[in-house]
Amino acid sequence: DAGVIQSPRHEVTEMGQEVTLRCKPISGHDYLFWYRQTMMRGLELLIYFNNNVPIDDSGMPEDRFSAKMPNASFSTLKIQPSEPRDSAVYFCASSLASGLNSPLHFGNGTRLTVT
Amino acid sequence: KNEVEQSPQNLTAQEGEFITINCSYSVGISALHWLQQHPGGGIVSLFMLSSGKKKHGRLIATINIQEKHSSLHITASHPRDSAVYICALAGGGADGLTFGKGTHLIIQP
């Protein structure tokens, strides 16, 4: 298996632009997580899905952030409009049916820079 | 909210040394993960444990549920072990994982 695939690897955009991050989880994994990593706050959970359904989005910073999982093999995280403080590395991870008590498999992350 | 404390924050050691990284938490959990993040940024899951001890190659992870404490040990450390090691908690009343701030490990040749 190719593992969790994220795209793009790097994204540089101007403040106010829309940004879309993409994730393909490992086939057969029922849980998908979006995390954000910054120097100040470390890793933070933004949202997670179980069987394509959002379960907890309390970590999403504000209404500018939205995430979707239209099918079992694809998820997006969208920021509209983007702001400089959104600059971070965004990780997608997936795991098997038991979710939090299963090993997590991380993608390589998307490094977002908003100028 | 579960408080996670990792120690040390930074550790520099010589190749071959035995390394110990500690993780303490305040609320009971269902599982604890040890993650490794290399300078390139990718994150790899090393261990997931809910009791006892696990070993993989030169890495050993232990957890004491009663004392709310876990340790990650590296035997015969090597420069390629240089990375950030992150402790993450599952359960304890929170959805998702609660992450420690990480231990920056540098192994010098």
PDB file of C-alpha atoms in Angstrom, chain B residues 9-108:
ATOM      1  CA  GLN B   9      12.482  18.809  25.844  1.00  0.00           C
ATOM      2  CA  ASN B  10      15.899  18.588  24.217  1.00  0.00           C
ATOM      3  CA  LEU B  11      18.503  15.861  24.439  1.00  0.00           C
ATOM      4  CA  THR B  12      21.920  15.618  22.813  1.00  0.00           C
ATOM      5  CA  ALA B  13      23.858  12.395  23.241  1.00  0.00           C
ATOM      6  CA  GLN B  14      26.775  10.529  21.754  1.00  0.00           C
ATOM      7  CA  GLU B  15      26.373   7.613  19.420  1.00  0.00           C
ATOM      8  CA  GLY B  16      25.987   4.386  21.340  1.00  0.00           C
ATOM      9  CA  GLU B  17      24.402   5.890  24.443  1.00  0.00           C
ATOM     10  CA  PHE B  18      21.240   4.536  26.015  1.00  0.00           C
ATOM     11  CA  ILE B  19      18.423   7.072  25.620  1.00  0.00           C
ATOM     12  CA  THR B  20      15.306   7.514  27.756  1.00  0.00           C
ATOM     13  CA  ILE B  21      12.432   9.847  26.964  1.00  0.00           C
ATOM     14  CA  ASN B  22       9.609  10.229  29.462  1.00  0.00           C
ATOM     15  CA  CYS B  23       5.918  11.020  29.162  1.00  0.00           C
ATOM     16  CA  SER B  24       3.579  11.726  32.079  1.00  0.00           C
ATOM     17  CA  TYR B  25      -0.106  12.474  31.972  1.00  0.00           C
ATOM     18  CA  SER B  26      -2.812  13.474  34.396  1.00  0.00           C
ATOM     19  CA  VAL B  27      -5.964  11.551  33.394  1.00  0.00           C
ATOM     20  CA  GLY B  28      -6.464   7.854  32.708  1.00  0.00           C
ATOM     21  CA  ILE B  29      -6.234   6.877  29.063  1.00  0.00           C
ATOM     22  CA  SER B  30      -7.102   3.966  26.818  1.00  0.00           C
ATOM     23  CA  ALA B  31      -3.838   3.937  24.878  1.00  0.00           C
ATOM     24  CA  LEU B  32      -0.601   5.827  24.438  1.00  0.00           C
ATOM     25  CA  HIS B  33       1.224   6.352  21.162  1.00  0.00           C
ATOM     26  CA  TRP B  34       4.875   7.115  20.561  1.00  0.00           C
ATOM     27  CA  LEU B  35       5.515   8.938  17.314  1.00  0.00           C
ATOM     28  CA  GLN B  36       8.750   9.850  15.551  1.00  0.00           C
ATOM     29  CA  GLN B  37       9.109  12.928  13.365  1.00  0.00           C
ATOM     30  CA  HIS B  38      12.255  13.264  11.289  1.00  0.00           C
ATOM     31  CA  PRO B  39      13.728  16.588  10.156  1.00  0.00           C
ATOM     32  CA  GLY B  40      12.023  16.108   6.811  1.00  0.00           C
ATOM     33  CA  GLY B  41       8.728  16.391   8.644  1.00  0.00           C
ATOM     34  CA  GLY B  42       7.132  12.968   8.164  1.00  0.00           C
ATOM     35  CA  ILE B  43       5.538  11.345  11.217  1.00  0.00           C
ATOM     36  CA  VAL B  44       5.825   7.640  11.885  1.00  0.00           C
ATOM     37  CA  SER B  45       3.961   5.687  14.522  1.00  0.00           C
ATOM     38  CA  LEU B  46       6.491   3.729  16.588  1.00  0.00           C
ATOM     39  CA  PHE B  47       4.331   2.128  19.244  1.00  0.00           C
ATOM     40  CA  MET B  48       0.816   2.008  20.549  1.00  0.00           C
ATOM     41  CA  LEU B  49       0.455   0.518  23.997  1.00  0.00           C
ATOM     42  CA  SER B  50      -2.073   0.308  26.766  1.00  0.00           C
ATOM     43  CA  SER B  51      -0.096  -1.778  29.253  1.00  0.00           C
ATOM     44  CA  GLY B  52       3.287  -3.336  29.861  1.00  0.00           C
ATOM     45  CA  LYS B  53       6.111  -3.159  27.404  1.00  0.00           C
ATOM     46  CA  LYS B  54       6.750  -3.386  23.676  1.00  0.00           C
ATOM     47  CA  LYS B  55      10.009  -3.800  21.802  1.00  0.00           C
ATOM     48  CA  HIS B  56      10.896  -3.194  18.179  1.00  0.00           C
ATOM     49  CA  GLY B  57      14.541  -3.463  17.222  1.00  0.00           C
ATOM     50  CA  ARG B  58      16.506  -1.048  19.382  1.00  0.00           C
ATOM     51  CA  LEU B  59      13.377   0.705  20.613  1.00  0.00           C
ATOM     52  CA  ILE B  60      11.517  -0.209  23.786  1.00  0.00           C
ATOM     53  CA  ALA B  61       8.366   1.425  25.119  1.00  0.00           C
ATOM     54  CA  THR B  62       6.920   0.893  28.562  1.00  0.00           C
ATOM     55  CA  ILE B  63       3.843   2.174  30.287  1.00  0.00           C
ATOM     56  CA  ASN B  64       2.723   2.214  33.909  1.00  0.00           C
ATOM     57  CA  ILE B  65      -1.000   2.848  33.973  1.00  0.00           C
ATOM     58  CA  GLN B  66      -1.191   3.335  37.731  1.00  0.00           C
ATOM     59  CA  GLU B  67       1.560   5.934  37.733  1.00  0.00           C
ATOM     60  CA  LYS B  68       0.335   7.516  34.461  1.00  0.00           C
ATOM     61  CA  HIS B  69       3.782   7.369  32.986  1.00  0.00           C
ATOM     62  CA  SER B  70       5.436   5.987  29.873  1.00  0.00           C
ATOM     63  CA  SER B  71       9.034   5.798  28.715  1.00  0.00           C
ATOM     64  CA  LEU B  72      10.644   5.336  25.340  1.00  0.00           C
ATOM     65  CA  HIS B  73      14.116   3.831  25.362  1.00  0.00           C
ATOM     66  CA  ILE B  74      16.648   3.645  22.553  1.00  0.00           C
ATOM     67  CA  THR B  75      19.543   1.233  22.960  1.00  0.00           C
ATOM     68  CA  ALA B  76      22.845   1.689  21.100  1.00  0.00           C
ATOM     69  CA  SER B  77      21.699   5.053  19.743  1.00  0.00           C
ATOM     70  CA  HIS B  78      22.731   6.092  16.240  1.00  0.00           C
ATOM     71  CA  PRO B  79      22.755   9.452  14.433  1.00  0.00           C
ATOM     72  CA  ARG B  80      19.815   8.289  12.328  1.00  0.00           C
ATOM     73  CA  ASP B  81      17.755   8.189  15.538  1.00  0.00           C
ATOM     74  CA  SER B  82      17.946  11.998  15.583  1.00  0.00           C
ATOM     75  CA  ALA B  83      14.355  13.165  15.429  1.00  0.00           C
ATOM     76  CA  VAL B  84      11.512  14.582  17.468  1.00  0.00           C
ATOM     77  CA  TYR B  85       9.760  11.959  19.579  1.00  0.00           C
ATOM     78  CA  ILE B  86       6.159  12.718  20.450  1.00  0.00           C
ATOM     79  CA  CYS B  87       3.977  11.078  23.057  1.00  0.00           C
ATOM     80  CA  ALA B  88       0.247  11.096  22.250  1.00  0.00           C
ATOM     81  CA  LEU B  89      -2.671   9.990  24.420  1.00  0.00           C
ATOM     82  CA  ALA B  90      -5.868   8.311  23.306  1.00  0.00           C
ATOM     83  CA  GLY B  91      -8.992   8.514  25.473  1.00  0.00           C
ATOM     84  CA  GLY B  92      -9.015  10.264  28.818  1.00  0.00           C
ATOM     85  CA  GLY B  93     -12.220  12.078  27.964  1.00  0.00           C
ATOM     86  CA  ALA B  94     -11.005  13.692  24.767  1.00  0.00           C
ATOM     87  CA  ASP B  95     -11.736  12.860  21.181  1.00  0.00           C
ATOM     88  CA  GLY B  96      -8.695  12.484  18.986  1.00  0.00           C
ATOM     89  CA  LEU B  97      -5.189  12.358  20.380  1.00  0.00           C
ATOM     90  CA  THR B  98      -3.670  14.691  22.958  1.00  0.00           C
ATOM     91  CA  PHE B  99      -0.070  15.379  22.023  1.00  0.00           C
ATOM     92  CA  GLY B 100       2.978  16.161  24.080  1.00  0.00           C
ATOM     93  CA  LYS B 101       5.235  18.926  22.832  1.00  0.00           C
ATOM     94  CA  GLY B 102       7.902  16.467  21.776  1.00  0.00           C
ATOM     95  CA  THR B 103      11.494  15.698  22.679  1.00  0.00           C
ATOM     96  CA  HIS B 104      14.148  16.895  20.250  1.00  0.00           C
ATOM     97  CA  LEU B 105      16.834  14.211  20.183  1.00  0.00           C
ATOM     98  CA  ILE B 106      20.224  14.682  18.538  1.00  0.00           C
ATOM     99  CA  ILE B 107      22.670  11.801  18.409  1.00  0.00           C
ATOM    100  CA  GLN B 108      26.176  12.925  17.583  1.00  0.00           C
TER     101      GLN B 108
END
